[in-house]
PDB file of C-alpha atoms and ligand atoms in Angstrom:
ATOM      1  CA  MET A 112      43.885   1.575   8.210  1.00 89.00           C
ATOM      2  CA  SER A 113      41.482   2.702   5.498  1.00 95.00           C
ATOM      3  CA  LYS A 114      42.665   3.518   1.986  1.00 97.00           C
ATOM      4  CA  VAL A 115      42.386   6.867   0.220  1.00 98.00           C
ATOM      5  CA  TYR A 116      41.674   6.772  -3.519  1.00 98.00           C
ATOM      6  CA  VAL A 117      42.236   9.937  -5.533  1.00 98.00           C
ATOM      7  CA  PHE A 118      40.337   9.871  -8.829  1.00 97.00           C
ATOM      8  CA  ASP A 119      42.759  11.356 -11.321  1.00 94.00           C
ATOM      9  CA  HIS A 120      40.572  10.752 -14.388  1.00 96.00           C
ATOM     10  CA  PRO A 121      41.138  13.703 -16.756  1.00 98.00           C
ATOM     11  CA  LEU A 122      37.423  14.518 -17.027  1.00 98.00           C
ATOM     12  CA  ILE A 123      37.090  14.673 -13.250  1.00 98.00           C
ATOM     13  CA  GLN A 124      40.155  16.876 -12.909  1.00 98.00           C
ATOM     14  CA  HIS A 125      39.028  19.180 -15.761  1.00 98.00           C
ATOM     15  CA  LYS A 126      35.579  19.706 -14.270  1.00 98.00           C
ATOM     16  CA  LEU A 127      37.014  20.164 -10.777  1.00 98.00           C
ATOM     17  CA  THR A 128      39.004  23.161 -12.014  1.00 98.00           C
ATOM     18  CA  TYR A 129      35.773  24.927 -13.047  1.00 98.00           C
ATOM     19  CA  ILE A 130      34.113  23.884  -9.785  1.00 98.00           C
ATOM     20  CA  ARG A 131      36.949  25.521  -7.843  1.00 98.00           C
ATOM     21  CA  SER A 132      36.904  28.751  -9.865  1.00 98.00           C
ATOM     22  CA  LYS A 133      35.288  31.740  -8.165  1.00 98.00           C
ATOM     23  CA  GLU A 134      34.038  32.794 -11.608  1.00 98.00           C
ATOM     24  CA  THR A 135      31.700  29.780 -11.763  1.00 98.00           C
ATOM     25  CA  GLY A 136      28.121  30.718 -10.848  1.00 97.00           C
ATOM     26  CA  THR A 137      25.477  28.627  -9.092  1.00 97.00           C
ATOM     27  CA  LYS A 138      23.876  27.063 -12.162  1.00 98.00           C
ATOM     28  CA  GLU A 139      27.148  25.927 -13.669  1.00 98.00           C
ATOM     29  CA  PHE A 140      28.543  24.884 -10.274  1.00 98.00           C
ATOM     30  CA  ARG A 141      25.525  22.648  -9.684  1.00 98.00           C
ATOM     31  CA  GLU A 142      25.789  21.082 -13.142  1.00 98.00           C
ATOM     32  CA  LEU A 143      29.502  20.404 -12.764  1.00 98.00           C
ATOM     33  CA  VAL A 144      29.129  18.848  -9.308  1.00 98.00           C
ATOM     34  CA  ASP A 145      26.414  16.618 -10.733  1.00 98.00           C
ATOM     35  CA  GLU A 146      28.673  15.554 -13.630  1.00 98.00           C
ATOM     36  CA  VAL A 147      31.689  14.882 -11.419  1.00 98.00           C
ATOM     37  CA  ALA A 148      29.541  12.885  -8.991  1.00 98.00           C
ATOM     38  CA  ALA A 149      28.454  10.628 -11.872  1.00 98.00           C
ATOM     39  CA  LEU A 150      32.047  10.123 -13.003  1.00 98.00           C
ATOM     40  CA  MET A 151      33.112   9.366  -9.441  1.00 98.00           C
ATOM     41  CA  ALA A 152      30.246   6.887  -9.097  1.00 97.00           C
ATOM     42  CA  TYR A 153      31.562   5.079 -12.170  1.00 96.00           C
ATOM     43  CA  GLU A 154      34.975   4.765 -10.520  1.00 96.00           C
ATOM     44  CA  ILE A 155      33.730   3.884  -7.037  1.00 96.00           C
ATOM     45  CA  THR A 156      31.592   1.021  -8.328  1.00 94.00           C
ATOM     46  CA  ARG A 157      34.537  -0.608 -10.116  1.00 91.00           C
ATOM     47  CA  ASP A 158      34.886  -3.329  -7.471  1.00 90.00           C
ATOM     48  CA  LEU A 159      31.219  -4.317  -7.176  1.00 92.00           C
ATOM     49  CA  PRO A 160      30.897  -8.109  -7.243  1.00 93.00           C
ATOM     50  CA  LEU A 161      29.352  -9.812 -10.267  1.00 96.00           C
ATOM     51  CA  GLN A 162      27.571 -13.111 -10.694  1.00 97.00           C
ATOM     52  CA  GLU A 163      27.579 -15.156 -13.854  1.00 98.00           C
ATOM     53  CA  VAL A 164      24.169 -15.705 -15.445  1.00 98.00           C
ATOM     54  CA  GLU A 165      22.890 -17.132 -18.700  1.00 98.00           C
ATOM     55  CA  VAL A 166      21.127 -14.838 -21.151  1.00 98.00           C
ATOM     56  CA  GLU A 167      19.464 -15.624 -24.444  1.00 98.00           C
ATOM     57  CA  THR A 168      20.109 -13.090 -27.201  1.00 98.00           C
ATOM     58  CA  PRO A 169      17.966 -13.166 -30.369  1.00 98.00           C
ATOM     59  CA  LEU A 170      20.705 -15.414 -31.822  1.00 98.00           C
ATOM     60  CA  ALA A 171      22.142 -17.638 -29.085  1.00 98.00           C
ATOM     61  CA  LYS A 172      22.485 -18.348 -25.387  1.00 98.00           C
ATOM     62  CA  CYS A 173      25.567 -17.035 -23.644  1.00 98.00           C
ATOM     63  CA  LYS A 174      27.069 -16.493 -20.227  1.00 98.00           C
ATOM     64  CA  SER A 175      26.914 -12.930 -19.013  1.00 98.00           C
ATOM     65  CA  TYR A 176      27.093 -10.972 -15.749  1.00 98.00           C
ATOM     66  CA  LEU A 177      24.809  -9.203 -13.324  1.00 96.00           C
ATOM     67  CA  LEU A 178      25.621  -7.282 -10.175  1.00 94.00           C
ATOM     68  CA  ALA A 179      25.683  -9.518  -7.119  1.00 93.00           C
ATOM     69  CA  GLY A 180      25.953  -8.809  -3.423  1.00 82.00           C
ATOM     70  CA  LYS A 181      24.249  -6.214  -1.334  1.00 84.00           C
ATOM     71  CA  LYS A 182      22.241  -3.324  -2.718  1.00 92.00           C
ATOM     72  CA  ILE A 183      23.502   0.215  -2.364  1.00 96.00           C
ATOM     73  CA  GLY A 184      22.372   3.006  -0.084  1.00 98.00           C
ATOM     74  CA  LEU A 185      23.468   6.593  -0.651  1.00 98.00           C
ATOM     75  CA  VAL A 186      23.672   8.943   2.314  1.00 98.00           C
ATOM     76  CA  PRO A 187      24.244  12.593   1.462  1.00 98.00           C
ATOM     77  CA  ILE A 188      25.224  14.819   4.366  1.00 98.00           C
ATOM     78  CA  LEU A 189      22.866  17.808   4.183  1.00 97.00           C
ATOM     79  CA  ARG A 190      23.017  20.241   2.662  1.00 95.00           C
ATOM     80  CA  ALA A 191      25.951  20.110   0.316  1.00 97.00           C
ATOM     81  CA  GLY A 192      25.904  16.324  -0.143  1.00 98.00           C
ATOM     82  CA  LEU A 193      22.558  16.710  -1.932  1.00 98.00           C
ATOM     83  CA  GLY A 194      24.387  18.222  -4.895  1.00 98.00           C
ATOM     84  CA  MET A 195      26.033  14.882  -5.660  1.00 98.00           C
ATOM     85  CA  VAL A 196      23.011  12.580  -5.312  1.00 98.00           C
ATOM     86  CA  ASP A 197      21.406  12.889  -8.747  1.00 98.00           C
ATOM     87  CA  GLY A 198      24.724  12.350 -10.544  1.00 98.00           C
ATOM     88  CA  ILE A 199      25.277   9.097  -8.666  1.00 98.00           C
ATOM     89  CA  LEU A 200      21.679   7.970  -9.163  1.00 97.00           C
ATOM     90  CA  LYS A 201      22.183   8.244 -12.937  1.00 96.00           C
ATOM     91  CA  LEU A 202      24.544   5.269 -12.620  1.00 94.00           C
ATOM     92  CA  ILE A 203      22.931   3.465  -9.672  1.00 94.00           C
ATOM     93  CA  PRO A 204      19.248   4.297 -10.193  1.00 95.00           C
ATOM     94  CA  ALA A 205      17.943   1.647  -7.792  1.00 93.00           C
ATOM     95  CA  ALA A 206      19.955   2.927  -4.830  1.00 96.00           C
ATOM     96  CA  LYS A 207      17.940   4.015  -1.819  1.00 97.00           C
ATOM     97  CA  VAL A 208      18.801   7.413  -0.392  1.00 98.00           C
ATOM     98  CA  GLY A 209      19.060   8.196   3.314  1.00 98.00           C
ATOM     99  CA  HIS A 210      19.702  11.692   4.634  1.00 98.00           C
ATOM    100  CA  ILE A 211      21.806  12.904   7.534  1.00 98.00           C
ATOM    101  CA  GLY A 212      21.464  16.586   8.360  1.00 97.00           C
ATOM    102  CA  LEU A 213      24.513  18.152   9.971  1.00 94.00           C
ATOM    103  CA  TYR A 214      25.838  21.648  10.109  1.00 90.00           C
ATOM    104  CA  ARG A 215      29.181  22.743  11.365  1.00 87.00           C
ATOM    105  CA  ASP A 216      28.986  25.189  14.253  1.00 89.00           C
ATOM    106  CA  PRO A 217      30.928  28.183  12.924  1.00 85.00           C
ATOM    107  CA  ASP A 218      32.640  28.832  16.278  1.00 89.00           C
ATOM    108  CA  THR A 219      33.515  25.354  17.551  1.00 91.00           C
ATOM    109  CA  LEU A 220      33.589  23.717  14.065  1.00 88.00           C
ATOM    110  CA  GLU A 221      31.857  20.744  15.728  1.00 91.00           C
ATOM    111  CA  PRO A 222      29.001  19.104  13.783  1.00 94.00           C
ATOM    112  CA  VAL A 223      25.432  19.508  15.008  1.00 94.00           C
ATOM    113  CA  GLU A 224      23.042  16.758  13.883  1.00 95.00           C
ATOM    114  CA  TYR A 225      19.519  17.935  13.032  1.00 96.00           C
ATOM    115  CA  TYR A 226      18.024  15.206  10.846  1.00 97.00           C
ATOM    116  CA  VAL A 227      18.398  11.478  10.189  1.00 97.00           C
ATOM    117  CA  LYS A 228      16.224   9.406   7.861  1.00 97.00           C
ATOM    118  CA  LEU A 229      17.639   6.142   6.542  1.00 97.00           C
ATOM    119  CA  PRO A 230      16.300   3.212   4.511  1.00 96.00           C
ATOM    120  CA  SER A 231      14.542   0.614   6.689  1.00 94.00           C
ATOM    121  CA  ASP A 232      16.575  -2.308   5.273  1.00 95.00           C
ATOM    122  CA  ILE A 233      19.845  -0.790   6.497  1.00 96.00           C
ATOM    123  CA  GLU A 234      21.535  -4.099   7.320  1.00 93.00           C
ATOM    124  CA  GLU A 235      20.986  -5.358   3.790  1.00 92.00           C
ATOM    125  CA  ARG A 236      22.835  -2.472   2.125  1.00 95.00           C
ATOM    126  CA  ASP A 237      26.323  -1.209   1.487  1.00 96.00           C
ATOM    127  CA  PHE A 238      26.520   2.557   1.946  1.00 97.00           C
ATOM    128  CA  ILE A 239      28.208   5.441   0.205  1.00 98.00           C
ATOM    129  CA  VAL A 240      28.266   8.576   2.363  1.00 98.00           C
ATOM    130  CA  ILE A 241      28.493  11.684   0.195  1.00 98.00           C
ATOM    131  CA  ASP A 242      29.744  15.168   0.977  1.00 98.00           C
ATOM    132  CA  PRO A 243      31.702  17.463  -1.339  1.00 98.00           C
ATOM    133  CA  MET A 244      33.989  18.634   1.490  1.00 98.00           C
ATOM    134  CA  LEU A 245      36.014  16.705   4.070  1.00 98.00           C
ATOM    135  CA  ALA A 246      37.547  19.541   6.065  1.00 97.00           C
ATOM    136  CA  THR A 247      38.202  18.892   9.785  1.00 96.00           C
ATOM    137  CA  GLY A 248      36.420  15.571   9.247  1.00 97.00           C
ATOM    138  CA  GLY A 249      33.982  16.253  12.096  1.00 96.00           C
ATOM    139  CA  SER A 250      30.854  16.037   9.917  1.00 97.00           C
ATOM    140  CA  ALA A 251      31.812  12.851   8.057  1.00 98.00           C
ATOM    141  CA  VAL A 252      32.974  11.147  11.271  1.00 98.00           C
ATOM    142  CA  ALA A 253      29.682  12.036  13.028  1.00 97.00           C
ATOM    143  CA  ALA A 254      27.522  10.995  10.048  1.00 98.00           C
ATOM    144  CA  ILE A 255      29.259   7.634   9.817  1.00 98.00           C
ATOM    145  CA  HIS A 256      28.917   7.079  13.592  1.00 97.00           C
ATOM    146  CA  SER A 257      25.214   7.802  13.197  1.00 97.00           C
ATOM    147  CA  LEU A 258      24.956   5.304  10.342  1.00 97.00           C
ATOM    148  CA  LYS A 259      26.907   2.578  12.154  1.00 97.00           C
ATOM    149  CA  LYS A 260      24.824   3.080  15.321  1.00 96.00           C
ATOM    150  CA  ARG A 261      21.757   2.186  13.266  1.00 96.00           C
ATOM    151  CA  GLY A 262      23.258  -1.011  11.870  1.00 96.00           C
ATOM    152  CA  ALA A 263      25.256  -0.108   8.750  1.00 96.00           C
ATOM    153  CA  SER A 264      28.577  -1.879   8.367  1.00 92.00           C
ATOM    154  CA  ASN A 265      30.083  -1.657   4.887  1.00 94.00           C
ATOM    155  CA  ILE A 266      30.565   2.073   4.253  1.00 97.00           C
ATOM    156  CA  LYS A 267      32.548   4.169   1.764  1.00 98.00           C
ATOM    157  CA  LEU A 268      33.003   7.941   1.916  1.00 98.00           C
ATOM    158  CA  MET A 269      32.942   9.960  -1.320  1.00 98.00           C
ATOM    159  CA  CYS A 270      34.021  13.615  -1.362  1.00 98.00           C
ATOM    160  CA  LEU A 271      35.146  16.074  -3.996  1.00 98.00           C
ATOM    161  CA  ILE A 272      37.907  17.666  -1.941  1.00 98.00           C
ATOM    162  CA  ALA A 273      39.567  16.544   1.271  1.00 98.00           C
ATOM    163  CA  ALA A 274      42.018  18.221   3.615  1.00 98.00           C
ATOM    164  CA  PRO A 275      44.819  16.100   5.087  1.00 98.00           C
ATOM    165  CA  GLU A 276      43.421  16.886   8.571  1.00 97.00           C
ATOM    166  CA  GLY A 277      40.029  15.395   7.661  1.00 98.00           C
ATOM    167  CA  ILE A 278      41.563  12.272   6.186  1.00 98.00           C
ATOM    168  CA  GLU A 279      43.648  11.740   9.301  1.00 98.00           C
ATOM    169  CA  ARG A 280      40.629  12.132  11.582  1.00 98.00           C
ATOM    170  CA  MET A 281      38.531   9.766   9.463  1.00 98.00           C
ATOM    171  CA  GLN A 282      41.277   7.134   9.415  1.00 98.00           C
ATOM    172  CA  LYS A 283      41.625   7.351  13.185  1.00 98.00           C
ATOM    173  CA  GLU A 284      37.910   7.149  13.966  1.00 98.00           C
ATOM    174  CA  HIS A 285      36.702   4.943  11.099  1.00 98.00           C
ATOM    175  CA  PRO A 286      39.659   2.836   9.939  1.00 98.00           C
ATOM    176  CA  ASP A 287      37.233   0.519   8.123  1.00 98.00           C
ATOM    177  CA  VAL A 288      35.856   3.254   5.802  1.00 98.00           C
ATOM    178  CA  ASP A 289      37.757   3.861   2.561  1.00 98.00           C
ATOM    179  CA  ILE A 290      37.771   7.429   1.256  1.00 98.00           C
ATOM    180  CA  TYR A 291      37.277   8.384  -2.407  1.00 98.00           C
ATOM    181  CA  VAL A 292      38.131  11.923  -3.493  1.00 98.00           C
ATOM    182  CA  ALA A 293      38.900  13.976  -6.575  1.00 98.00           C
ATOM    183  CA  SER A 294      41.610  15.933  -4.770  1.00 98.00           C
ATOM    184  CA  VAL A 295      43.519  16.070  -1.500  1.00 98.00           C
ATOM    185  CA  ASP A 296      44.240  19.756  -0.946  1.00 98.00           C
ATOM    186  CA  GLU A 297      46.929  21.495   1.022  1.00 98.00           C
ATOM    187  CA  LYS A 298      45.486  22.474   4.413  1.00 97.00           C
ATOM    188  CA  LEU A 299      42.722  24.111   6.435  1.00 98.00           C
ATOM    189  CA  ASN A 300      42.676  27.824   7.175  1.00 97.00           C
ATOM    190  CA  GLU A 301      41.980  29.245  10.632  1.00 95.00           C
ATOM    191  CA  LYS A 302      38.212  29.082   9.989  1.00 93.00           C
ATOM    192  CA  GLY A 303      38.332  25.432   8.997  1.00 95.00           C
ATOM    193  CA  TYR A 304      37.965  26.051   5.258  1.00 97.00           C
ATOM    194  CA  ILE A 305      39.936  23.925   2.829  1.00 98.00           C
ATOM    195  CA  ILE A 306      42.773  25.760   1.064  1.00 98.00           C
ATOM    196  CA  PRO A 307      42.638  26.130  -1.901  1.00 98.00           C
ATOM    197  CA  GLY A 308      39.323  24.179  -1.894  1.00 98.00           C
ATOM    198  CA  LEU A 309      36.268  25.681  -3.562  1.00 98.00           C
ATOM    199  CA  GLY A 310      34.819  27.887  -0.832  1.00 98.00           C
ATOM    200  CA  ASP A 311      31.575  26.972   0.922  1.00 97.00           C
ATOM    201  CA  ALA A 312      30.073  24.080  -1.025  1.00 98.00           C
ATOM    202  CA  GLY A 313      26.539  24.481   0.352  1.00 97.00           C
ATOM    203  CA  ASP A 314      26.424  28.194  -0.363  1.00 97.00           C
ATOM    204  CA  ARG A 315      27.805  27.764  -3.873  1.00 98.00           C
ATOM    205  CA  LEU A 316      25.362  24.952  -4.681  1.00 98.00           C
ATOM    206  CA  PHE A 317      22.260  26.634  -3.367  1.00 97.00           C
ATOM    207  CA  GLY A 318      23.111  30.260  -4.006  1.00 96.00           C
ATOM    208  CA  THR A 319      22.892  31.272  -0.353  1.00 96.00           C
ATOM    209  CA  LYS A 320      25.152  33.922   1.182  1.00 83.00           C
TER     210      LYS A 320
HETATM  211  O1  LIG B 263      34.831  18.299   7.757  1.00 74.75           O
HETATM  212  P1  LIG B 263      34.091  19.399   8.454  1.00 74.75           P
HETATM  213  O2  LIG B 263      35.016  20.348   9.160  1.00 74.75           O
HETATM  214  O3  LIG B 263      33.009  18.896   9.346  1.00 74.75           O
HETATM  215  O4  LIG B 263      33.434  20.322   7.327  1.00 74.75           O
HETATM  216  C1  LIG B 263      32.777  19.810   6.239  1.00 74.75           C
HETATM  217  C2  LIG B 263      31.310  20.070   6.314  1.00 74.75           C
HETATM  218  O5  LIG B 263      31.077  21.473   6.148  1.00 74.75           O
HETATM  219  C3  LIG B 263      30.132  21.667   5.081  1.00 74.75           C
HETATM  220  O6  LIG B 263      28.841  21.657   5.540  1.00 74.75           O
HETATM  221  P2  LIG B 263      28.205  22.917   6.324  1.00 74.75           P
HETATM  222  O7  LIG B 263      28.410  22.772   7.792  1.00 74.75           O
HETATM  223  O8  LIG B 263      28.691  24.171   5.706  1.00 74.75           O
HETATM  224  O9  LIG B 263      26.667  22.723   6.094  1.00 74.75           O
HETATM  225  P3  LIG B 263      25.833  22.962   4.746  1.00 74.75           P
HETATM  226  O10 LIG B 263      26.143  21.810   3.837  1.00 74.75           O
HETATM  227  O11 LIG B 263      24.438  22.972   5.210  1.00 74.75           O
HETATM  228  O12 LIG B 263      26.274  24.284   4.161  1.00 74.75           O
HETATM  229  C4  LIG B 263      30.413  20.476   4.190  1.00 74.75           C
HETATM  230  O13 LIG B 263      29.405  20.222   3.268  1.00 74.75           O
HETATM  231  C5  LIG B 263      30.637  19.377   5.170  1.00 74.75           C
HETATM  232  O14 LIG B 263      29.446  18.742   5.600  1.00 74.75           O
HETATM  233  O1  LIG B 264      36.239  24.464   2.690  1.00 74.75           O
HETATM  234  C1  LIG B 264      35.161  24.098   3.208  1.00 74.75           C
HETATM  235  C2  LIG B 264      35.113  23.538   4.502  1.00 74.75           C
HETATM  236  C3  LIG B 264      33.915  23.154   5.001  1.00 74.75           C
HETATM  237  N1  LIG B 264      32.805  23.331   4.266  1.00 74.75           N
HETATM  238  C4  LIG B 264      32.852  23.858   3.023  1.00 74.75           C
HETATM  239  O2  LIG B 264      31.817  23.988   2.369  1.00 74.75           O
HETATM  240  N2  LIG B 264      34.022  24.232   2.533  1.00 74.75           N
HETATM  241 MG1  LIG B 265      28.069  25.147   4.171  1.00 74.75          MG
END
Protein backbone atom coordinates (compact mmCIF):
# COMPACT_ATOMS: atom_id res chain seq x y z
CA MET A 1 0.00 0.00 0.00
CA SER A 2 1.39 3.41 -0.93
CA LYS A 3 1.87 6.15 1.65
CA VAL A 4 0.19 9.55 1.68
CA TYR A 5 2.28 12.48 2.92
CA VAL A 6 0.50 15.71 3.82
CA PHE A 7 2.88 18.68 3.82
CA ASP A 8 1.83 20.69 6.84
CA HIS A 9 4.65 23.26 6.58
CA PRO A 10 3.19 26.62 7.70
CA LEU A 11 4.26 28.42 4.51
CA ILE A 12 2.55 25.81 2.35
CA GLN A 13 -0.63 25.96 4.41
CA HIS A 14 -0.64 29.80 4.43
CA LYS A 15 -0.26 30.04 0.67
CA LEU A 16 -2.84 27.30 0.10
CA THR A 17 -5.45 29.42 1.87
CA TYR A 18 -4.98 32.21 -0.69
CA ILE A 19 -4.96 29.66 -3.52
CA ARG A 20 -8.33 28.36 -2.34
CA SER A 21 -9.90 31.81 -1.97
CA LYS A 22 -12.33 32.83 -4.71
CA GLU A 23 -11.03 36.39 -4.28
CA THR A 24 -7.62 35.40 -5.67
CA GLY A 25 -7.24 36.35 -9.34
CA THR A 26 -5.30 34.58 -12.08
CA LYS A 27 -1.99 36.40 -11.67
CA GLU A 28 -1.80 35.86 -7.94
CA PHE A 29 -3.14 32.29 -8.22
CA ARG A 30 -0.39 31.42 -10.69
CA GLU A 31 2.31 32.96 -8.49
CA LEU A 32 1.09 31.16 -5.38
CA VAL A 33 0.87 27.78 -7.11
CA ASP A 34 4.42 28.31 -8.34
CA GLU A 35 5.62 29.14 -4.80
CA VAL A 36 3.84 26.19 -3.19
CA ALA A 37 5.20 23.84 -5.86
CA ALA A 38 8.74 24.94 -4.97
CA LEU A 39 8.13 24.40 -1.26
CA MET A 40 6.63 20.99 -1.96
CA ALA A 41 9.62 20.10 -4.13
CA TYR A 42 11.88 20.90 -1.19
CA GLU A 43 9.92 18.47 0.98
CA ILE A 44 9.53 15.73 -1.63
CA THR A 45 13.27 15.61 -2.32
CA ARG A 46 14.10 15.07 1.36
CA ASP A 47 14.86 11.37 0.85
CA LEU A 48 17.06 11.66 -2.25
CA PRO A 49 20.18 9.53 -1.82
CA LEU A 50 23.55 11.21 -1.35
CA GLN A 51 27.08 10.08 -2.08
CA GLU A 52 30.12 11.19 -0.16
CA VAL A 53 32.73 13.06 -2.20
CA GLU A 54 35.89 15.00 -1.45
CA VAL A 55 35.98 18.72 -2.16
CA GLU A 56 38.81 21.19 -1.83
CA THR A 57 37.83 24.56 -0.39
CA PRO A 58 40.26 27.50 -0.65
CA LEU A 59 41.51 26.41 2.79
CA ALA A 60 41.37 22.62 3.08
CA LYS A 61 40.08 19.35 1.69
CA CYS A 62 36.94 17.92 3.24
CA LYS A 63 34.31 15.26 2.75
CA SER A 64 31.04 16.55 1.39
CA TYR A 65 27.94 15.25 -0.40
CA LEU A 66 26.42 15.20 -3.85
CA LEU A 67 23.13 13.77 -5.03
CA ALA A 68 23.44 10.15 -6.08
CA GLY A 69 21.07 7.75 -7.78
CA LYS A 70 18.81 8.27 -10.72
CA LYS A 71 18.05 11.64 -12.27
CA ILE A 72 14.60 13.12 -12.00
CA GLY A 73 11.85 13.44 -14.57
CA LEU A 74 8.85 15.69 -14.00
CA VAL A 75 5.57 14.84 -15.69
CA PRO A 76 2.87 17.50 -15.44
CA ILE A 77 -0.61 16.39 -16.42
CA LEU A 78 -1.86 19.02 -18.87
CA ARG A 79 -3.12 21.57 -18.43
CA ALA A 80 -3.19 22.35 -14.76
CA GLY A 81 0.00 20.43 -13.90
CA LEU A 82 1.94 22.99 -15.95
CA GLY A 83 1.35 25.55 -13.21
CA MET A 84 3.60 23.62 -10.84
CA VAL A 85 6.52 22.88 -13.18
CA ASP A 86 8.54 26.09 -12.92
CA GLY A 87 8.38 26.11 -9.12
CA ILE A 88 9.81 22.60 -8.98
CA LEU A 89 12.45 23.36 -11.61
CA LYS A 90 13.76 26.18 -9.39
CA LEU A 91 14.93 23.45 -6.99
CA ILE A 92 15.67 20.66 -9.49
CA PRO A 93 16.82 22.65 -12.53
CA ALA A 94 18.34 19.67 -14.35
CA ALA A 95 15.12 17.64 -14.30
CA LYS A 96 13.75 16.66 -17.69
CA VAL A 97 10.08 17.39 -18.26
CA GLY A 98 7.65 15.03 -19.99
CA HIS A 99 4.05 15.96 -20.71
CA ILE A 100 0.88 13.91 -20.54
CA GLY A 101 -2.23 15.61 -21.89
CA LEU A 102 -5.49 14.45 -20.36
CA TYR A 103 -8.84 16.05 -19.91
CA ARG A 104 -11.69 14.77 -17.87
CA ASP A 105 -14.84 14.16 -19.88
CA PRO A 106 -17.39 16.36 -18.11
CA ASP A 107 -20.17 13.75 -18.40
CA THR A 108 -18.42 10.46 -17.66
CA LEU A 109 -15.57 12.04 -15.60
CA GLU A 110 -13.28 9.54 -17.36
CA PRO A 111 -9.89 10.85 -18.56
CA VAL A 112 -9.25 11.25 -22.28
CA GLU A 113 -5.57 11.15 -23.28
CA TYR A 114 -4.60 13.54 -26.08
CA TYR A 115 -0.83 13.97 -25.80
CA VAL A 116 2.22 12.10 -24.50
CA LYS A 117 5.83 13.24 -24.85
CA LEU A 118 8.38 11.83 -22.41
CA PRO A 119 12.16 11.98 -22.04
CA SER A 120 13.94 9.33 -24.15
CA ASP A 121 16.00 8.02 -21.20
CA ILE A 122 12.86 7.04 -19.27
CA GLU A 123 14.34 3.94 -17.64
CA GLU A 124 17.18 5.96 -16.16
CA ARG A 125 14.91 8.38 -14.28
CA ASP A 126 12.73 8.57 -11.22
CA PHE A 127 9.50 10.43 -11.94
CA ILE A 128 7.34 12.95 -10.16
CA VAL A 129 3.88 13.21 -11.73
CA ILE A 130 2.36 16.62 -11.03
CA ASP A 131 -1.25 17.76 -10.96
CA PRO A 132 -2.81 20.27 -8.57
CA MET A 133 -6.00 18.19 -8.20
CA LEU A 134 -6.54 14.51 -7.39
CA ALA A 135 -10.32 14.28 -7.56
CA THR A 136 -11.80 10.93 -8.71
CA GLY A 137 -8.21 9.87 -9.37
CA GLY A 138 -9.01 8.90 -12.97
CA SER A 139 -6.51 11.32 -14.54
CA ALA A 140 -3.58 10.50 -12.24
CA VAL A 141 -4.22 6.74 -12.52
CA ALA A 142 -4.32 6.96 -16.35
CA ALA A 143 -1.22 9.19 -16.55
CA ILE A 144 0.76 6.82 -14.36
CA HIS A 145 -0.39 3.79 -16.39
CA SER A 146 0.80 5.63 -19.49
CA LEU A 147 4.17 6.32 -17.87
CA LYS A 148 4.63 2.76 -16.61
CA LYS A 149 3.67 1.33 -20.02
CA ARG A 150 6.62 3.24 -21.48
CA GLY A 151 9.11 1.90 -18.95
CA ALA A 152 8.99 4.16 -15.87
CA SER A 153 9.13 2.39 -12.54
CA ASN A 154 9.92 4.65 -9.59
CA ILE A 155 7.10 7.22 -9.53
CA LYS A 156 5.77 9.73 -6.99
CA LEU A 157 2.56 11.75 -7.35
CA MET A 158 2.50 15.38 -6.18
CA CYS A 159 -0.79 17.28 -5.89
CA LEU A 160 -1.97 20.37 -4.08
CA ILE A 161 -5.33 18.98 -3.01
CA ALA A 162 -6.64 15.43 -2.96
CA ALA A 163 -10.07 13.96 -2.31
CA PRO A 164 -10.28 10.76 -0.26
CA GLU A 165 -11.90 9.07 -3.30
CA GLY A 166 -8.88 9.86 -5.49
CA ILE A 167 -6.42 8.62 -2.90
CA GLU A 168 -8.32 5.37 -2.55
CA ARG A 169 -8.39 4.81 -6.31
CA MET A 170 -4.68 5.59 -6.64
CA GLN A 171 -3.78 3.23 -3.81
CA LYS A 172 -5.83 0.46 -5.39
CA GLU A 173 -4.45 0.87 -8.91
CA HIS A 174 -0.90 2.03 -8.15
CA PRO A 175 0.02 0.74 -4.68
CA ASP A 176 3.69 1.42 -5.45
CA VAL A 177 3.21 5.20 -5.98
CA ASP A 178 3.42 7.39 -2.88
CA ILE A 179 1.24 10.50 -2.86
CA TYR A 180 2.39 13.94 -1.67
CA VAL A 181 -0.24 16.61 -1.04
CA ALA A 182 -0.75 19.90 0.76
CA SER A 183 -4.26 18.93 1.85
CA VAL A 184 -6.68 16.02 1.85
CA ASP A 185 -10.11 17.60 1.54
CA GLU A 186 -13.52 16.38 2.57
CA LYS A 187 -15.23 14.89 -0.50
CA LEU A 188 -16.26 15.20 -4.14
CA ASN A 189 -19.47 16.90 -5.20
CA GLU A 190 -21.87 15.39 -7.74
CA LYS A 191 -19.84 16.90 -10.61
CA GLY A 192 -16.59 15.41 -9.38
CA TYR A 193 -15.20 18.66 -7.97
CA ILE A 194 -13.27 18.60 -4.72
CA ILE A 195 -15.09 20.16 -1.76
CA PRO A 196 -13.96 22.62 -0.49
CA GLY A 197 -11.03 22.43 -2.98
CA LEU A 198 -10.14 25.49 -5.04
CA GLY A 199 -12.49 25.22 -8.01
CA ASP A 200 -11.21 24.34 -11.47
CA ALA A 201 -7.42 24.50 -11.29
CA GLY A 202 -6.86 24.77 -15.05
CA ASP A 203 -9.38 27.57 -15.46
CA ARG A 204 -8.01 29.50 -12.49
CA LEU A 205 -4.41 29.14 -13.68
CA PHE A 206 -5.01 30.10 -17.27
CA GLY A 207 -7.90 32.50 -16.88
CA THR A 208 -10.28 30.47 -19.03
CA LYS A 209 -14.01 30.24 -18.32
O1 LIG B 1 -8.97 13.09 -10.49
P1 LIG B 1 -9.84 13.45 -11.66
O2 LIG B 1 -11.29 13.23 -11.38
O3 LIG B 1 -9.39 12.82 -12.93
O4 LIG B 1 -9.76 15.04 -11.83
C1 LIG B 1 -8.58 15.74 -11.77
C2 LIG B 1 -8.19 16.28 -13.11
O5 LIG B 1 -9.11 17.31 -13.47
C3 LIG B 1 -8.37 18.50 -13.79
O6 LIG B 1 -8.02 18.54 -15.12
P2 LIG B 1 -9.09 18.91 -16.27
O7 LIG B 1 -9.74 17.67 -16.79
O8 LIG B 1 -10.00 19.97 -15.78
O9 LIG B 1 -8.18 19.42 -17.44
P3 LIG B 1 -7.39 20.81 -17.53
O10 LIG B 1 -6.21 20.70 -16.62
O11 LIG B 1 -7.02 20.89 -18.95
O12 LIG B 1 -8.34 21.91 -17.10
C4 LIG B 1 -7.15 18.36 -12.91
O13 LIG B 1 -6.10 19.20 -13.27
C5 LIG B 1 -6.84 16.91 -13.00
O14 LIG B 1 -6.04 16.57 -14.11
O1 LIG C 1 -12.05 20.13 -7.91
C1 LIG C 1 -11.54 19.85 -9.02
C2 LIG C 1 -11.68 18.57 -9.59
C3 LIG C 1 -11.10 18.32 -10.79
N1 LIG C 1 -10.43 19.31 -11.41
C4 LIG C 1 -10.29 20.53 -10.85
O2 LIG C 1 -9.65 21.40 -11.44
N2 LIG C 1 -10.85 20.77 -9.68
MG1 LIG D 1 -9.79 21.88 -15.73
